[in-house]
Coordinates of C-alpha atoms in Angstrom, one line a residue:
X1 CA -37.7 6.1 4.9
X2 CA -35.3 3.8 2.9
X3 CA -32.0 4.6 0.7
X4 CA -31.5 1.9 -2.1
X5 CA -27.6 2.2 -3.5
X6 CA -25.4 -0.2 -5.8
X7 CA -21.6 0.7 -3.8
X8 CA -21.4 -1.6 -1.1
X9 CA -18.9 1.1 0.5
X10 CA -21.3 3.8 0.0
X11 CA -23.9 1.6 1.8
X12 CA -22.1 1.5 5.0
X13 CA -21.5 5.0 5.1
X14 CA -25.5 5.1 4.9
X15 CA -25.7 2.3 7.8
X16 CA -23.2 4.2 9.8
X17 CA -25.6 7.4 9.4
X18 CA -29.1 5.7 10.2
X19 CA -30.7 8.2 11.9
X20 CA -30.7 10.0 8.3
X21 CA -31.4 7.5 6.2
X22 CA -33.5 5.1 7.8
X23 CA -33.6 1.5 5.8
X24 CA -30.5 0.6 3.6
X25 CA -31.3 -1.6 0.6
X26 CA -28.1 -2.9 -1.3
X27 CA -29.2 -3.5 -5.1
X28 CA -29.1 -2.1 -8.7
X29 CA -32.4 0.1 -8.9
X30 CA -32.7 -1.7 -12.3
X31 CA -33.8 -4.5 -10.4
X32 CA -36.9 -3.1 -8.5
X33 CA -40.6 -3.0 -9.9
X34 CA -42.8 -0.3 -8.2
X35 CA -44.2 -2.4 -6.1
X36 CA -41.2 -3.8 -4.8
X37 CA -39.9 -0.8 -4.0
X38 CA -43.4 -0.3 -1.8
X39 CA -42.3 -3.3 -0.4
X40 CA -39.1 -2.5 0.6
X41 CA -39.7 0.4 1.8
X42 CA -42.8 -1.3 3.9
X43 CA -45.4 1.2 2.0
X44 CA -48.6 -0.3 1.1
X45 CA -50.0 1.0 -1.8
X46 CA -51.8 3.8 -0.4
X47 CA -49.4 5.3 1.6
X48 CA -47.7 8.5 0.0
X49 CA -44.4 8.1 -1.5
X50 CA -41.7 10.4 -2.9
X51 CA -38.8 9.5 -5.0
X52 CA -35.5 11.5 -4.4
X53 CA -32.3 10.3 -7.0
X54 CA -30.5 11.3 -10.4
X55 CA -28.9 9.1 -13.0
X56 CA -25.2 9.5 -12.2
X57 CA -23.7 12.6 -13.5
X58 CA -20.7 11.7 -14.8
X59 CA -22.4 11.0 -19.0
X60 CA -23.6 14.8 -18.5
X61 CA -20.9 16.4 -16.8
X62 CA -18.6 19.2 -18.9
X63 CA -15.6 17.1 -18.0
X64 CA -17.1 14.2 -20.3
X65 CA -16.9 16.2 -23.4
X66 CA -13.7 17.8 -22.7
X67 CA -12.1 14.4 -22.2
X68 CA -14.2 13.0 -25.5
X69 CA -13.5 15.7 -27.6
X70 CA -10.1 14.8 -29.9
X71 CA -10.4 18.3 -31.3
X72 CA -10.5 20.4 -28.5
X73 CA -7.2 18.3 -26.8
X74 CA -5.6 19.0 -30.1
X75 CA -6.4 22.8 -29.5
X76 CA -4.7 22.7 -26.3
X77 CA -2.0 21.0 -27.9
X78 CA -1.4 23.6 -30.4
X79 CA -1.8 26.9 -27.4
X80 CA 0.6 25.3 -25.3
X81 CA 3.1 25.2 -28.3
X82 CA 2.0 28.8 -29.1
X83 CA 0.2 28.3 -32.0
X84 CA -3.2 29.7 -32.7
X85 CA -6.3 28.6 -33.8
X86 CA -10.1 28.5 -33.4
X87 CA -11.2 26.7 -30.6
X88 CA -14.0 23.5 -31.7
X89 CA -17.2 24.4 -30.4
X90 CA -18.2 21.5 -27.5
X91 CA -19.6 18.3 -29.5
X92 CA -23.0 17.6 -30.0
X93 CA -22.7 13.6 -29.9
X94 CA -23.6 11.8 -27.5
X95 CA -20.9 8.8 -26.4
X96 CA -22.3 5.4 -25.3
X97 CA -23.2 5.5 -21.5
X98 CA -25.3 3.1 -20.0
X99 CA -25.6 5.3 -17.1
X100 CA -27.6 7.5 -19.2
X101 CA -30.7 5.1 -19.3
X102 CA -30.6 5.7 -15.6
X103 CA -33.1 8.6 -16.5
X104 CA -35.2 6.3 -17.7
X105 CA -35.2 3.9 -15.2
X106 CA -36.2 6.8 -12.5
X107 CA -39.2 7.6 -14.4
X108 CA -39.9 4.2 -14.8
X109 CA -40.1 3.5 -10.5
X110 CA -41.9 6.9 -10.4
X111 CA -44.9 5.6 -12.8
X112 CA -44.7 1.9 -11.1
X113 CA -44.6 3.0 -8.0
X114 CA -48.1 5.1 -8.2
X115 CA -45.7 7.7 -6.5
X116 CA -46.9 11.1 -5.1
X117 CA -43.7 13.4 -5.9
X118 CA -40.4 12.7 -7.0
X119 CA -37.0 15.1 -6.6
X120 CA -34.8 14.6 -9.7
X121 CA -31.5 15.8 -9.8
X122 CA -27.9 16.4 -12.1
X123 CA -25.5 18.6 -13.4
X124 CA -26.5 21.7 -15.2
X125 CA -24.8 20.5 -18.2
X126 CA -27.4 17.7 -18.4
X127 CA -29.4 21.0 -20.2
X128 CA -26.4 21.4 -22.8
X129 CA -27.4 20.5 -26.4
X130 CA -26.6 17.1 -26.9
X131 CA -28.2 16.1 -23.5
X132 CA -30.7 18.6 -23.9
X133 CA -33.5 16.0 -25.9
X134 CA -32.9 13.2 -23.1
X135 CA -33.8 16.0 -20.3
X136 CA -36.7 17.2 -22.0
X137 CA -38.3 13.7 -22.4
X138 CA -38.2 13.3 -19.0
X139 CA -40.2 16.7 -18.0
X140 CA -42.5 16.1 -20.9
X141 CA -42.8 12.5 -19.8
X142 CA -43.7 13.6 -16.2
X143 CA -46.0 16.3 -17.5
X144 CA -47.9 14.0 -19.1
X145 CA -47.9 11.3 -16.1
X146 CA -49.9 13.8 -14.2
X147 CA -47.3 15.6 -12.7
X148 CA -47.4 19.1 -11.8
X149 CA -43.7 20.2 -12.2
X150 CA -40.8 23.0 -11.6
X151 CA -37.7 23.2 -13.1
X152 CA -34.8 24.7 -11.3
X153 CA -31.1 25.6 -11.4
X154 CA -29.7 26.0 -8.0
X155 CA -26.4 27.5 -6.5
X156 CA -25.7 25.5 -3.4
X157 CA -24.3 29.0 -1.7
X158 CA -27.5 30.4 -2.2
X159 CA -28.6 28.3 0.7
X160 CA -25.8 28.3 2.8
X161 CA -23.8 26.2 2.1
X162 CA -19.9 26.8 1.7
X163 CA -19.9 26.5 -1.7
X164 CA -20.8 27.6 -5.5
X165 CA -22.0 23.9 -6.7
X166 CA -24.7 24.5 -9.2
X167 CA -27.4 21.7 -10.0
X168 CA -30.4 21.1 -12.1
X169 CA -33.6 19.8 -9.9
X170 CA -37.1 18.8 -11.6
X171 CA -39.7 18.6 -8.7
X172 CA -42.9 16.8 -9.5
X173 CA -45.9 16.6 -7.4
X174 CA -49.4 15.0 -7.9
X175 CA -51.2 17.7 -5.7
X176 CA -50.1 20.9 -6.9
X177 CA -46.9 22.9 -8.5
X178 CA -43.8 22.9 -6.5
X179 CA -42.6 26.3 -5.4
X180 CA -39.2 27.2 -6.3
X181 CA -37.3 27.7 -2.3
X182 CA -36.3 31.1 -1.6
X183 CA -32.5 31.9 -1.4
X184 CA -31.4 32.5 1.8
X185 CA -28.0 34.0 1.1
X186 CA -26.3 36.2 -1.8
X187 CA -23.5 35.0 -4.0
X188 CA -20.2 36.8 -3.6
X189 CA -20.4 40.3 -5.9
X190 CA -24.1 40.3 -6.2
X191 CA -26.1 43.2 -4.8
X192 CA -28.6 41.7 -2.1
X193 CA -30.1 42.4 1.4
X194 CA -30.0 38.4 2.2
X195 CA -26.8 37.2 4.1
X196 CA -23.4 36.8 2.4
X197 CA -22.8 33.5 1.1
X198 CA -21.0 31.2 3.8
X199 CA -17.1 31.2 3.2
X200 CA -14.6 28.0 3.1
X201 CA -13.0 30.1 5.9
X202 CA -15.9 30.1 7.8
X203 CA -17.1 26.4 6.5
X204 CA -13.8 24.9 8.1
X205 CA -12.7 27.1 11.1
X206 CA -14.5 24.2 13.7
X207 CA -13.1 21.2 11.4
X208 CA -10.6 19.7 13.4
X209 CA -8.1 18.0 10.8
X210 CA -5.3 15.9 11.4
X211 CA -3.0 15.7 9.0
X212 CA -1.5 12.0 10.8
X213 CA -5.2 10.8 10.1
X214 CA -4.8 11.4 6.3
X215 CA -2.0 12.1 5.1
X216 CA -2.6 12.0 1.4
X217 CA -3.3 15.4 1.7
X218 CA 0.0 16.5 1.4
X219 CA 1.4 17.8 -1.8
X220 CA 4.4 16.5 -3.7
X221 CA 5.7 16.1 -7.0
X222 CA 6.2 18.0 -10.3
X223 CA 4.2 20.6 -9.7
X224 CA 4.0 21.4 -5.9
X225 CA 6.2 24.4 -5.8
X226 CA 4.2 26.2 -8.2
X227 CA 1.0 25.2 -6.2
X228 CA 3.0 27.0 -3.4
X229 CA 3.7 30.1 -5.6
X230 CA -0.8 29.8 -6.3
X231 CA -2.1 33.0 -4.6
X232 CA -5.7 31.7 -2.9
X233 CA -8.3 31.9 -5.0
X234 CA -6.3 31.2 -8.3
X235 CA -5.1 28.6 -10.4
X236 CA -2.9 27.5 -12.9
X237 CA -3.3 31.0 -15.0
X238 CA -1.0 32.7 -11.9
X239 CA 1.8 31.2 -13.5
X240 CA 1.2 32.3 -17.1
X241 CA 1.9 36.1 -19.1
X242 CA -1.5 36.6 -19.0
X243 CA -1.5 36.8 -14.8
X244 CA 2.1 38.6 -15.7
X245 CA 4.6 35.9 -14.4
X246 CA 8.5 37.0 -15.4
X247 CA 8.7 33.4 -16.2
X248 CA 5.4 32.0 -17.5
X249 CA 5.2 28.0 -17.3
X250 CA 1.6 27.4 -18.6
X251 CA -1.0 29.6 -21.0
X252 CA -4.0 30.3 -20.3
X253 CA -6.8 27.7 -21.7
X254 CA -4.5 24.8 -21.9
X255 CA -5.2 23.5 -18.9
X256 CA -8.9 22.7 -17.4
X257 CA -10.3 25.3 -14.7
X258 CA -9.3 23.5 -11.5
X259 CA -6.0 22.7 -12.3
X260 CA -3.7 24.0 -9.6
X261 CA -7.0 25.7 -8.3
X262 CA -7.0 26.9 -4.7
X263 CA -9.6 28.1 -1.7
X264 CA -9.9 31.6 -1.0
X265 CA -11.0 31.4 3.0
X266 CA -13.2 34.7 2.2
X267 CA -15.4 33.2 -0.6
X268 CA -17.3 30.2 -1.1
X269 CA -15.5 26.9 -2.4
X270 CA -15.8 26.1 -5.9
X271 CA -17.6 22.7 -6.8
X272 CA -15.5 19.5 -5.5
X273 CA -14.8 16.9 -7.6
X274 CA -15.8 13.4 -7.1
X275 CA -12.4 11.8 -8.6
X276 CA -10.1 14.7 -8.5
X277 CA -6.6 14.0 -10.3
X278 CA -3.2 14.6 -8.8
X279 CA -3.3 18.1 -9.3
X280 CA -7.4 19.0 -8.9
X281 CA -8.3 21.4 -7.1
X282 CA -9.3 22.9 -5.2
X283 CA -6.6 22.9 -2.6
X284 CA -6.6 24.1 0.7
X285 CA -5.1 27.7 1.3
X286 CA -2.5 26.1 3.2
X287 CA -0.9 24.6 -0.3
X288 CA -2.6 20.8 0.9
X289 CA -5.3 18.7 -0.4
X290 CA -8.7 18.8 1.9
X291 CA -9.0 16.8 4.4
X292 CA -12.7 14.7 3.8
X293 CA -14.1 15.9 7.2
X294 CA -13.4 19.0 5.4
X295 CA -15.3 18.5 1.9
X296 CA -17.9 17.0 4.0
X297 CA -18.1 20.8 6.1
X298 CA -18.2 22.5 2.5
X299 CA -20.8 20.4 1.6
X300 CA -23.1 21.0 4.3
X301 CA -23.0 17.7 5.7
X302 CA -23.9 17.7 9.8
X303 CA -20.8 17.4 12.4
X304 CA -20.1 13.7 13.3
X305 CA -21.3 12.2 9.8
X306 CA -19.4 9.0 9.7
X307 CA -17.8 8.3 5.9
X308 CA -16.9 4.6 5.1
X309 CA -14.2 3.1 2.9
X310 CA -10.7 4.5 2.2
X311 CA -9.7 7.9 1.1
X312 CA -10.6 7.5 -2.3
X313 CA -13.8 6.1 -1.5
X314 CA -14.8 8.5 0.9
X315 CA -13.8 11.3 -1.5
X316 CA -16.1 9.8 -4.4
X317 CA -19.2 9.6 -2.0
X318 CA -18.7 13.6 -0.8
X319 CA -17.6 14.6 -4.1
X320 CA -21.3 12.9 -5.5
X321 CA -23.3 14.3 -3.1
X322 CA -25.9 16.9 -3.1
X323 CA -25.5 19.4 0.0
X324 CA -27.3 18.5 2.8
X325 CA -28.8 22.3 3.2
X326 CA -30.2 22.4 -1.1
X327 CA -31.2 18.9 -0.8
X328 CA -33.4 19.3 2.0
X329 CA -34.6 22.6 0.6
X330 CA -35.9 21.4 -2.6
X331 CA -37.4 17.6 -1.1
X332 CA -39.5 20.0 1.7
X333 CA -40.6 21.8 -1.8
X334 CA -42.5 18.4 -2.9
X335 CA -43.5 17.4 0.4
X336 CA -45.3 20.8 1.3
X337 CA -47.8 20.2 -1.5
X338 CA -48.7 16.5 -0.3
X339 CA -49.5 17.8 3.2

């Protein structure tokens, strides 16, 4: 097994965890044939392969098109001011992104390669309208490379892990059709005989965190008393007439979902952010940032994984991971039919 990856940062955090990952390549995957990857990897050309990655999903993500979008921020504008109006509907174009092509280049090591299955994953959004023609060329690409293939949407808490991070996964096999994994848990509110979903609570009650150790979790600044005032579970919208404040300071859809947002320590995390702003949530119940150890636990990442690189760094690489327990669940998928 071998993990190619461009961040130097992120590939000592990979070296530091070798007993996952096995080999640790530094490079731009645009750089590799097929066969070098073979070759790196010390296949021969016979030996089965499977290809696990995604194009980064920052092009696809709904925070791209809310930060693109000139009308929608001037929508905003005009709530806030207490004017109304019709919200835009999202946009349709698609902004320059060479990250983008990264879709292409996965397919391209797939067909090079000769390999026997790949795991593709990204953000649901990468299905949204004006990502939706890229996303289909690739299935109907792979279809016609001789792949059998299943297309899923996954909730992360369906499979235990402490938190509702949906993603998109294409598995492609040579041998036969991928089955979809069985959920193992039930989302909060649904009606099911599986387990509850795994709670932040729960996630974080062995996570030893020392505040001394990182203490950019704390929280100051303009608006750290109303963080305070947050109830768990809510956001900015507890301080507006909507959520009946006597003395409203925000309205509601004027601010992005995870502003101000906070955990609720019976209920599964919300999705963490990769490069969360001063005031992204979601926040610890005890009106604090989370600790990294801690995003690592609501990501389903094993005790004792060692993180590289400073705070911010270590944030990104958690906050662009897959969890540990979906990942696995979906690459076992691919590898069942080649056994």
């Amino acid at each position: 097994m071998s993990s190619i990856e461009i961040n130097p940062v992120a590939c000592s955090t990979l070296r530091a965890n070798s007993t996952f990952h096995g080999a640790v390549i530094e490079g731009d995957v645009r750089s590799f044939t097929g066969s070098s990857l073979r070759e790196v990897s010390g296949l021969k050309k016979r030996d089965r392969l499977v290809i696990v990655g995604g194009a980064p999903c920052q092009p696809f993500s709904k925070a791209a098109y809310w930060l693109e979008d000139g009308k929608d921020a001037a929508y905003r504008r005009d709530r806030v001011k207490g004017l109304r109006g019709r919200k835009p509907p999202p946009p349709t174009h698609v902004r320059p992104d060479e990250r983008r092509d990264l879709v292409h280049e996965f397919w391209r090591l797939v067909r090079e390669s000769d390999a026997d299955g790949f795991v593709f994953e990204n953000v649901p959004s990468i299905k949204h309208p004006r990502n939706l023609p890229l996303y289909e060329w690739f299935v109907r690409t792979a279809k016609r490379g001789g792949f059998e293939i299943t297309e899923i949407v996954a909730n992360a808490a369906e499979f235990g892990v402490a938190q509702t991070r949906e993603r998109v996964f294409v598995l492609g096999s040579r041998r036969a059709k991928p089955q979809s994994p069985n959920a193992t848990h039930a989302l909060p509110g649904s009606i099911s005989k599986l387990r509850r979903a795994v709670s932040a609570g729960e996630a974080l009650s062995s996570i030893r965190f020392n505040v001394e150790y990182e203490p950019e979790v704390l929280v100051a600044g303009r608006w750290a008393r109303h963080l305070q005032e947050v109830p768990p579970g809510w956001n900015y919208k507890a301080h507006t007439a909507w959520a009946g404040h006597p003395n409203p300071t925000f309205v509601t859809e004027t601010r992005f979902w995870n502003f101000l947002l906070k955990l609720a320590p019976d209920r599964p995390s919300w999705t963490l952010a990769a490069s969360p702003g001063p005031w992204t949530g979601p926040f610890h119940w005890s009106n604090r940032r989370l600790g990294t150890s801690e995003m690592a636990a609501l990501q389903g990442f094993p005790k004792g994984y060692i993180f590289d690189g400073s705070r911010r760094e270590r944030v990104l690489q958690v906050g662009n991971a897959v969890p540990v327990p979906l990942g696995k669940k979906m690459i076992s998928s691919v590898l069942e039919t080649l056994s």
